[in-house]
Amino acid sequence: MDVNRLALDYSASLPMWVLEELVDEPDAYQTDEQKMALVNRLARRNYREGTGGPFAAIVVDSETGELVSAGVNVVLASGLSAAHAEVVALSLAQAAVGGWDLGADAATPREIIVNWRPCVQCYGAVLWSGVTRLVVAGDGPELEHLTGFDEGPMREDWAEQFETRGIAVTEDVLRDEAIAVFREYGEVAAAGEATVYNARAQGALER
Ligand SMILES: [Zn+2]
């Protein structure tokens, strides 16, 4: 075979507009609502910018409240189906701290904040990341109904499974605000004014 046709690496980058959203953020977050407000804002701008779907995630140092990384869904910008917000945020956090285990130092626990319960892919990505806390705006069918994105075959007991593995779960932080972003995206997409990506010919959209 001709090995020269094979790709040898791949990468995904954070869109530069995210930095504009971060410069006026506090040095340290005091509340989950502060963190989720940023996540919802990034999610809304992400689909408007055409980078990817209406999803964002941040990794925060649980002790100090400092931002470790920010991520948005860059499936469209990167051409990578796995480049969901959680994967981007966790990967950038691991790049920042220089290791694959974000929980390697028990004195520096880290958490991920996402604007909905992770999809089936990101469920695994969060499990293996080393974070010790997951904060989500909500859980339930609203996301799929409003946006058309397929979350995959998630377990009913997903939160218990996280807890069993030492990952505390906090739900329903700024839930209404998250739903407002999904509703807005759904309306814009239905009007043909948002870039919609679909990996399967007749299937639902991949988050
Ligand atoms: Zn995902």
PDB file of C-alpha atoms and ligand atoms in Angstrom:
ATOM      1  CA  MET A   1       0.000   0.000   0.000  1.00  0.00           C
ATOM      2  CA  ASP A   2       0.981   3.605  -0.439  1.00  0.00           C
ATOM      3  CA  VAL A   3       1.377   4.954   3.096  1.00  0.00           C
ATOM      4  CA  ASN A   4       1.997   8.465   1.810  1.00  0.00           C
ATOM      5  CA  ARG A   5      -1.731   9.016   1.427  1.00  0.00           C
ATOM      6  CA  LEU A   6      -2.362   8.523   5.146  1.00  0.00           C
ATOM      7  CA  ALA A   7      -2.792  11.484   7.461  1.00  0.00           C
ATOM      8  CA  LEU A   8      -0.395  11.424  10.410  1.00  0.00           C
ATOM      9  CA  ASP A   9      -1.879  13.997  12.746  1.00  0.00           C
ATOM     10  CA  TYR A  10      -4.918  16.145  13.308  1.00  0.00           C
ATOM     11  CA  SER A  11      -5.774  19.194  15.335  1.00  0.00           C
ATOM     12  CA  ALA A  12      -8.587  21.455  16.400  1.00  0.00           C
ATOM     13  CA  SER A  13      -8.202  25.081  17.413  1.00  0.00           C
ATOM     14  CA  LEU A  14     -10.186  27.393  19.621  1.00  0.00           C
ATOM     15  CA  PRO A  15     -11.719  30.179  17.504  1.00  0.00           C
ATOM     16  CA  MET A  16     -10.052  33.507  18.255  1.00  0.00           C
ATOM     17  CA  TRP A  17     -13.400  35.190  18.948  1.00  0.00           C
ATOM     18  CA  VAL A  18     -13.606  33.180  22.177  1.00  0.00           C
ATOM     19  CA  LEU A  19     -10.781  35.277  23.590  1.00  0.00           C
ATOM     20  CA  GLU A  20     -12.886  38.406  23.028  1.00  0.00           C
ATOM     21  CA  GLU A  21     -15.544  36.855  25.251  1.00  0.00           C
ATOM     22  CA  LEU A  22     -12.993  35.995  27.949  1.00  0.00           C
ATOM     23  CA  VAL A  23     -11.013  39.200  28.414  1.00  0.00           C
ATOM     24  CA  ASP A  24     -13.611  40.817  30.655  1.00  0.00           C
ATOM     25  CA  GLU A  25     -14.321  37.691  32.697  1.00  0.00           C
ATOM     26  CA  PRO A  26     -13.300  37.684  36.380  1.00  0.00           C
ATOM     27  CA  ASP A  27      -9.962  36.201  37.425  1.00  0.00           C
ATOM     28  CA  ALA A  28     -11.856  33.679  39.526  1.00  0.00           C
ATOM     29  CA  TYR A  29     -15.454  32.466  39.470  1.00  0.00           C
ATOM     30  CA  GLN A  30     -17.452  32.527  42.681  1.00  0.00           C
ATOM     31  CA  THR A  31     -20.619  30.705  41.609  1.00  0.00           C
ATOM     32  CA  ASP A  32     -21.796  28.060  39.170  1.00  0.00           C
ATOM     33  CA  GLU A  33     -24.167  30.629  37.699  1.00  0.00           C
ATOM     34  CA  GLN A  34     -21.236  32.866  36.735  1.00  0.00           C
ATOM     35  CA  LYS A  35     -19.541  29.948  35.002  1.00  0.00           C
ATOM     36  CA  MET A  36     -22.676  28.834  33.184  1.00  0.00           C
ATOM     37  CA  ALA A  37     -23.462  32.378  32.049  1.00  0.00           C
ATOM     38  CA  LEU A  38     -20.161  32.347  30.155  1.00  0.00           C
ATOM     39  CA  VAL A  39     -20.860  28.886  28.733  1.00  0.00           C
ATOM     40  CA  ASN A  40     -24.293  29.904  27.463  1.00  0.00           C
ATOM     41  CA  ARG A  41     -22.845  33.048  25.906  1.00  0.00           C
ATOM     42  CA  LEU A  42     -20.111  31.083  24.128  1.00  0.00           C
ATOM     43  CA  ALA A  43     -22.668  28.528  22.917  1.00  0.00           C
ATOM     44  CA  ARG A  44     -24.873  31.212  21.381  1.00  0.00           C
ATOM     45  CA  ARG A  45     -22.012  33.007  19.677  1.00  0.00           C
ATOM     46  CA  ASN A  46     -20.545  29.717  18.434  1.00  0.00           C
ATOM     47  CA  TYR A  47     -23.418  28.857  16.149  1.00  0.00           C
ATOM     48  CA  ARG A  48     -23.779  32.493  15.075  1.00  0.00           C
ATOM     49  CA  GLU A  49     -20.109  32.519  14.072  1.00  0.00           C
ATOM     50  CA  GLY A  50     -20.620  29.309  12.111  1.00  0.00           C
ATOM     51  CA  THR A  51     -17.888  27.485  14.025  1.00  0.00           C
ATOM     52  CA  GLY A  52     -20.144  24.625  15.061  1.00  0.00           C
ATOM     53  CA  GLY A  53     -23.263  23.750  16.999  1.00  0.00           C
ATOM     54  CA  PRO A  54     -24.673  25.745  19.950  1.00  0.00           C
ATOM     55  CA  PHE A  55     -22.495  24.080  22.552  1.00  0.00           C
ATOM     56  CA  ALA A  56     -19.732  25.275  24.847  1.00  0.00           C
ATOM     57  CA  ALA A  57     -17.842  24.002  27.882  1.00  0.00           C
ATOM     58  CA  ILE A  58     -15.246  25.325  30.284  1.00  0.00           C
ATOM     59  CA  VAL A  59     -12.860  23.653  32.705  1.00  0.00           C
ATOM     60  CA  VAL A  60     -12.389  25.451  36.008  1.00  0.00           C
ATOM     61  CA  ASP A  61     -10.096  24.872  38.982  1.00  0.00           C
ATOM     62  CA  SER A  62     -12.580  23.854  41.680  1.00  0.00           C
ATOM     63  CA  GLU A  63     -10.462  25.285  44.484  1.00  0.00           C
ATOM     64  CA  THR A  64      -9.511  28.671  43.096  1.00  0.00           C
ATOM     65  CA  GLY A  65     -12.348  29.231  40.629  1.00  0.00           C
ATOM     66  CA  GLU A  66      -9.839  30.084  37.914  1.00  0.00           C
ATOM     67  CA  LEU A  67     -10.547  29.209  34.293  1.00  0.00           C
ATOM     68  CA  VAL A  68      -8.318  26.378  33.021  1.00  0.00           C
ATOM     69  CA  SER A  69      -9.724  26.200  29.503  1.00  0.00           C
ATOM     70  CA  ALA A  70     -12.664  27.154  27.337  1.00  0.00           C
ATOM     71  CA  GLY A  71     -14.090  25.054  24.523  1.00  0.00           C
ATOM     72  CA  VAL A  72     -16.770  25.310  21.905  1.00  0.00           C
ATOM     73  CA  ASN A  73     -18.048  22.803  19.376  1.00  0.00           C
ATOM     74  CA  VAL A  74     -15.713  23.144  16.384  1.00  0.00           C
ATOM     75  CA  VAL A  75     -17.025  20.269  14.267  1.00  0.00           C
ATOM     76  CA  LEU A  76     -17.613  22.599  11.322  1.00  0.00           C
ATOM     77  CA  ALA A  77     -14.414  24.617  11.693  1.00  0.00           C
ATOM     78  CA  SER A  78     -12.166  21.581  12.194  1.00  0.00           C
ATOM     79  CA  GLY A  79     -13.875  18.996  10.024  1.00  0.00           C
ATOM     80  CA  LEU A  80     -13.713  16.586  12.976  1.00  0.00           C
ATOM     81  CA  SER A  81     -16.922  14.895  14.087  1.00  0.00           C
ATOM     82  CA  ALA A  82     -15.534  14.348  17.590  1.00  0.00           C
ATOM     83  CA  ALA A  83     -14.686  18.016  18.177  1.00  0.00           C
ATOM     84  CA  HIS A  84     -17.550  18.628  20.574  1.00  0.00           C
ATOM     85  CA  ALA A  85     -17.304  21.384  23.178  1.00  0.00           C
ATOM     86  CA  GLU A  86     -16.445  19.005  26.027  1.00  0.00           C
ATOM     87  CA  VAL A  87     -13.685  17.280  24.038  1.00  0.00           C
ATOM     88  CA  VAL A  88     -12.215  20.633  23.026  1.00  0.00           C
ATOM     89  CA  ALA A  89     -12.341  22.048  26.575  1.00  0.00           C
ATOM     90  CA  LEU A  90     -10.894  18.903  28.161  1.00  0.00           C
ATOM     91  CA  SER A  91      -8.166  18.600  25.531  1.00  0.00           C
ATOM     92  CA  LEU A  92      -7.167  22.248  25.875  1.00  0.00           C
ATOM     93  CA  ALA A  93      -7.152  21.873  29.668  1.00  0.00           C
ATOM     94  CA  GLN A  94      -4.880  18.838  29.363  1.00  0.00           C
ATOM     95  CA  ALA A  95      -2.624  20.753  26.979  1.00  0.00           C
ATOM     96  CA  ALA A  96      -2.495  23.629  29.474  1.00  0.00           C
ATOM     97  CA  VAL A  97      -1.608  21.482  32.487  1.00  0.00           C
ATOM     98  CA  GLY A  98       0.640  19.156  30.510  1.00  0.00           C
ATOM     99  CA  GLY A  99      -0.995  15.812  31.096  1.00  0.00           C
ATOM    100  CA  TRP A 100      -3.924  13.557  30.314  1.00  0.00           C
ATOM    101  CA  ASP A 101      -5.201  13.301  33.895  1.00  0.00           C
ATOM    102  CA  LEU A 102      -6.869  16.486  35.102  1.00  0.00           C
ATOM    103  CA  GLY A 103      -7.223  14.841  38.514  1.00  0.00           C
ATOM    104  CA  ALA A 104      -3.589  13.792  38.871  1.00  0.00           C
ATOM    105  CA  ASP A 105      -3.046  16.261  41.694  1.00  0.00           C
ATOM    106  CA  ALA A 106      -5.663  15.764  44.395  1.00  0.00           C
ATOM    107  CA  ALA A 107      -4.897  19.245  45.677  1.00  0.00           C
ATOM    108  CA  THR A 108      -6.016  20.717  42.355  1.00  0.00           C
ATOM    109  CA  PRO A 109      -9.446  19.273  41.570  1.00  0.00           C
ATOM    110  CA  ARG A 110     -10.950  20.456  38.309  1.00  0.00           C
ATOM    111  CA  GLU A 111     -14.499  20.599  37.001  1.00  0.00           C
ATOM    112  CA  ILE A 112     -16.200  20.913  33.643  1.00  0.00           C
ATOM    113  CA  ILE A 113     -19.232  23.114  33.048  1.00  0.00           C
ATOM    114  CA  VAL A 114     -21.392  22.361  29.988  1.00  0.00           C
ATOM    115  CA  ASN A 115     -24.604  23.825  28.615  1.00  0.00           C
ATOM    116  CA  TRP A 116     -26.371  20.430  28.633  1.00  0.00           C
ATOM    117  CA  ARG A 117     -25.836  16.862  29.738  1.00  0.00           C
ATOM    118  CA  PRO A 118     -22.984  15.411  27.602  1.00  0.00           C
ATOM    119  CA  CYS A 119     -23.822  13.287  24.558  1.00  0.00           C
ATOM    120  CA  VAL A 120     -22.837   9.633  24.507  1.00  0.00           C
ATOM    121  CA  GLN A 121     -19.366  10.433  23.147  1.00  0.00           C
ATOM    122  CA  CYS A 122     -18.655  13.181  25.656  1.00  0.00           C
ATOM    123  CA  TYR A 123     -20.025  11.045  28.467  1.00  0.00           C
ATOM    124  CA  GLY A 124     -16.962   8.847  27.952  1.00  0.00           C
ATOM    125  CA  ALA A 125     -14.650  11.800  27.385  1.00  0.00           C
ATOM    126  CA  VAL A 126     -15.659  13.323  30.730  1.00  0.00           C
ATOM    127  CA  LEU A 127     -15.323   9.972  32.506  1.00  0.00           C
ATOM    128  CA  TRP A 128     -11.722   9.510  31.360  1.00  0.00           C
ATOM    129  CA  SER A 129     -10.591  13.116  31.815  1.00  0.00           C
ATOM    130  CA  GLY A 130      -9.837  13.216  35.519  1.00  0.00           C
ATOM    131  CA  VAL A 131     -12.311  15.971  36.372  1.00  0.00           C
ATOM    132  CA  THR A 132     -14.045  15.475  39.701  1.00  0.00           C
ATOM    133  CA  ARG A 133     -17.150  17.525  39.045  1.00  0.00           C
ATOM    134  CA  LEU A 134     -19.600  18.053  36.184  1.00  0.00           C
ATOM    135  CA  VAL A 135     -21.996  20.986  36.109  1.00  0.00           C
ATOM    136  CA  VAL A 136     -24.735  20.984  33.470  1.00  0.00           C
ATOM    137  CA  ALA A 137     -27.465  23.473  32.640  1.00  0.00           C
ATOM    138  CA  GLY A 138     -29.942  20.647  32.245  1.00  0.00           C
ATOM    139  CA  ASP A 139     -30.828  17.154  31.157  1.00  0.00           C
ATOM    140  CA  GLY A 140     -33.799  15.943  29.184  1.00  0.00           C
ATOM    141  CA  PRO A 141     -35.345  15.816  25.718  1.00  0.00           C
ATOM    142  CA  GLU A 142     -35.529  19.579  25.220  1.00  0.00           C
ATOM    143  CA  LEU A 143     -32.124  19.753  23.529  1.00  0.00           C
ATOM    144  CA  GLU A 144     -32.929  17.108  20.932  1.00  0.00           C
ATOM    145  CA  HIS A 145     -36.435  18.467  20.355  1.00  0.00           C
ATOM    146  CA  LEU A 146     -35.351  22.059  19.910  1.00  0.00           C
ATOM    147  CA  THR A 147     -32.175  21.556  17.877  1.00  0.00           C
ATOM    148  CA  GLY A 148     -32.511  18.168  16.159  1.00  0.00           C
ATOM    149  CA  PHE A 149     -29.140  17.016  17.484  1.00  0.00           C
ATOM    150  CA  ASP A 150     -28.901  13.329  18.394  1.00  0.00           C
ATOM    151  CA  GLU A 151     -27.402  12.710  21.826  1.00  0.00           C
ATOM    152  CA  GLY A 152     -26.937   8.992  21.217  1.00  0.00           C
ATOM    153  CA  PRO A 153     -27.971   6.066  23.422  1.00  0.00           C
ATOM    154  CA  MET A 154     -27.337   7.609  26.829  1.00  0.00           C
ATOM    155  CA  ARG A 155     -27.913   5.572  29.949  1.00  0.00           C
ATOM    156  CA  GLU A 156     -30.778   6.599  32.193  1.00  0.00           C
ATOM    157  CA  ASP A 157     -28.448   6.383  35.198  1.00  0.00           C
ATOM    158  CA  TRP A 158     -25.688   8.518  33.640  1.00  0.00           C
ATOM    159  CA  ALA A 159     -25.436  10.800  36.671  1.00  0.00           C
ATOM    160  CA  GLU A 160     -25.176   7.874  39.107  1.00  0.00           C
ATOM    161  CA  GLN A 161     -22.422   6.380  36.950  1.00  0.00           C
ATOM    162  CA  PHE A 162     -20.464   9.627  37.199  1.00  0.00           C
ATOM    163  CA  GLU A 163     -20.964   9.775  40.963  1.00  0.00           C
ATOM    164  CA  THR A 164     -19.849   6.147  41.323  1.00  0.00           C
ATOM    165  CA  ARG A 165     -16.587   7.124  39.624  1.00  0.00           C
ATOM    166  CA  GLY A 166     -15.940  10.094  41.848  1.00  0.00           C
ATOM    167  CA  ILE A 167     -17.424  12.773  39.603  1.00  0.00           C
ATOM    168  CA  ALA A 168     -19.982  14.898  41.426  1.00  0.00           C
ATOM    169  CA  VAL A 169     -22.871  16.071  39.242  1.00  0.00           C
ATOM    170  CA  THR A 170     -24.728  19.370  39.584  1.00  0.00           C
ATOM    171  CA  GLU A 171     -27.739  19.912  37.319  1.00  0.00           C
ATOM    172  CA  ASP A 172     -30.126  22.704  36.419  1.00  0.00           C
ATOM    173  CA  VAL A 173     -27.814  25.719  36.506  1.00  0.00           C
ATOM    174  CA  LEU A 174     -29.276  28.490  34.305  1.00  0.00           C
ATOM    175  CA  ARG A 175     -31.416  25.871  32.586  1.00  0.00           C
ATOM    176  CA  ASP A 176     -33.884  28.346  31.083  1.00  0.00           C
ATOM    177  CA  GLU A 177     -31.060  30.384  29.575  1.00  0.00           C
ATOM    178  CA  ALA A 178     -29.565  27.253  27.984  1.00  0.00           C
ATOM    179  CA  ILE A 179     -32.923  26.275  26.528  1.00  0.00           C
ATOM    180  CA  ALA A 180     -33.319  29.780  25.120  1.00  0.00           C
ATOM    181  CA  VAL A 181     -30.085  29.296  23.133  1.00  0.00           C
ATOM    182  CA  PHE A 182     -31.271  25.927  21.791  1.00  0.00           C
ATOM    183  CA  ARG A 183     -34.668  27.372  20.873  1.00  0.00           C
ATOM    184  CA  GLU A 184     -33.043  30.279  19.063  1.00  0.00           C
ATOM    185  CA  TYR A 185     -30.709  27.906  17.223  1.00  0.00           C
ATOM    186  CA  GLY A 186     -33.601  25.629  16.268  1.00  0.00           C
ATOM    187  CA  GLU A 187     -35.566  28.533  14.839  1.00  0.00           C
ATOM    188  CA  VAL A 188     -32.619  29.859  12.880  1.00  0.00           C
ATOM    189  CA  ALA A 189     -31.737  26.388  11.592  1.00  0.00           C
ATOM    190  CA  ALA A 190     -35.358  25.736  10.578  1.00  0.00           C
ATOM    191  CA  ALA A 191     -35.268  28.971   8.606  1.00  0.00           C
ATOM    192  CA  GLY A 192     -32.174  27.698   6.800  1.00  0.00           C
ATOM    193  CA  GLU A 193     -30.033  30.426   8.307  1.00  0.00           C
ATOM    194  CA  ALA A 194     -27.677  28.295  10.392  1.00  0.00           C
ATOM    195  CA  THR A 195     -25.144  25.837   9.092  1.00  0.00           C
ATOM    196  CA  VAL A 196     -26.518  22.412   9.874  1.00  0.00           C
ATOM    197  CA  TYR A 197     -24.264  19.397   9.739  1.00  0.00           C
ATOM    198  CA  ASN A 198     -25.459  15.862   9.379  1.00  0.00           C
ATOM    199  CA  ALA A 199     -23.119  12.907   9.299  1.00  0.00           C
ATOM    200  CA  ARG A 200     -25.784  10.384   8.392  1.00  0.00           C
ATOM    201  CA  ALA A 201     -27.830  10.616   5.246  1.00  0.00           C
ATOM    202  CA  GLN A 202     -31.199  10.174   6.923  1.00  0.00           C
ATOM    203  CA  GLY A 203     -30.269  10.293  10.563  1.00  0.00           C
ATOM    204  CA  ALA A 204     -30.471  13.013  13.093  1.00  0.00           C
ATOM    205  CA  LEU A 205     -27.699  15.510  13.585  1.00  0.00           C
ATOM    206  CA  GLU A 206     -24.633  14.598  15.582  1.00  0.00           C
ATOM    207  CA  ARG A 207     -23.973  16.911  18.443  1.00  0.00           C
TER     208      ARG A 207
HETATM  209 ZN    ZN B   1     -20.685  15.519  22.701  1.00  0.00          ZN
END
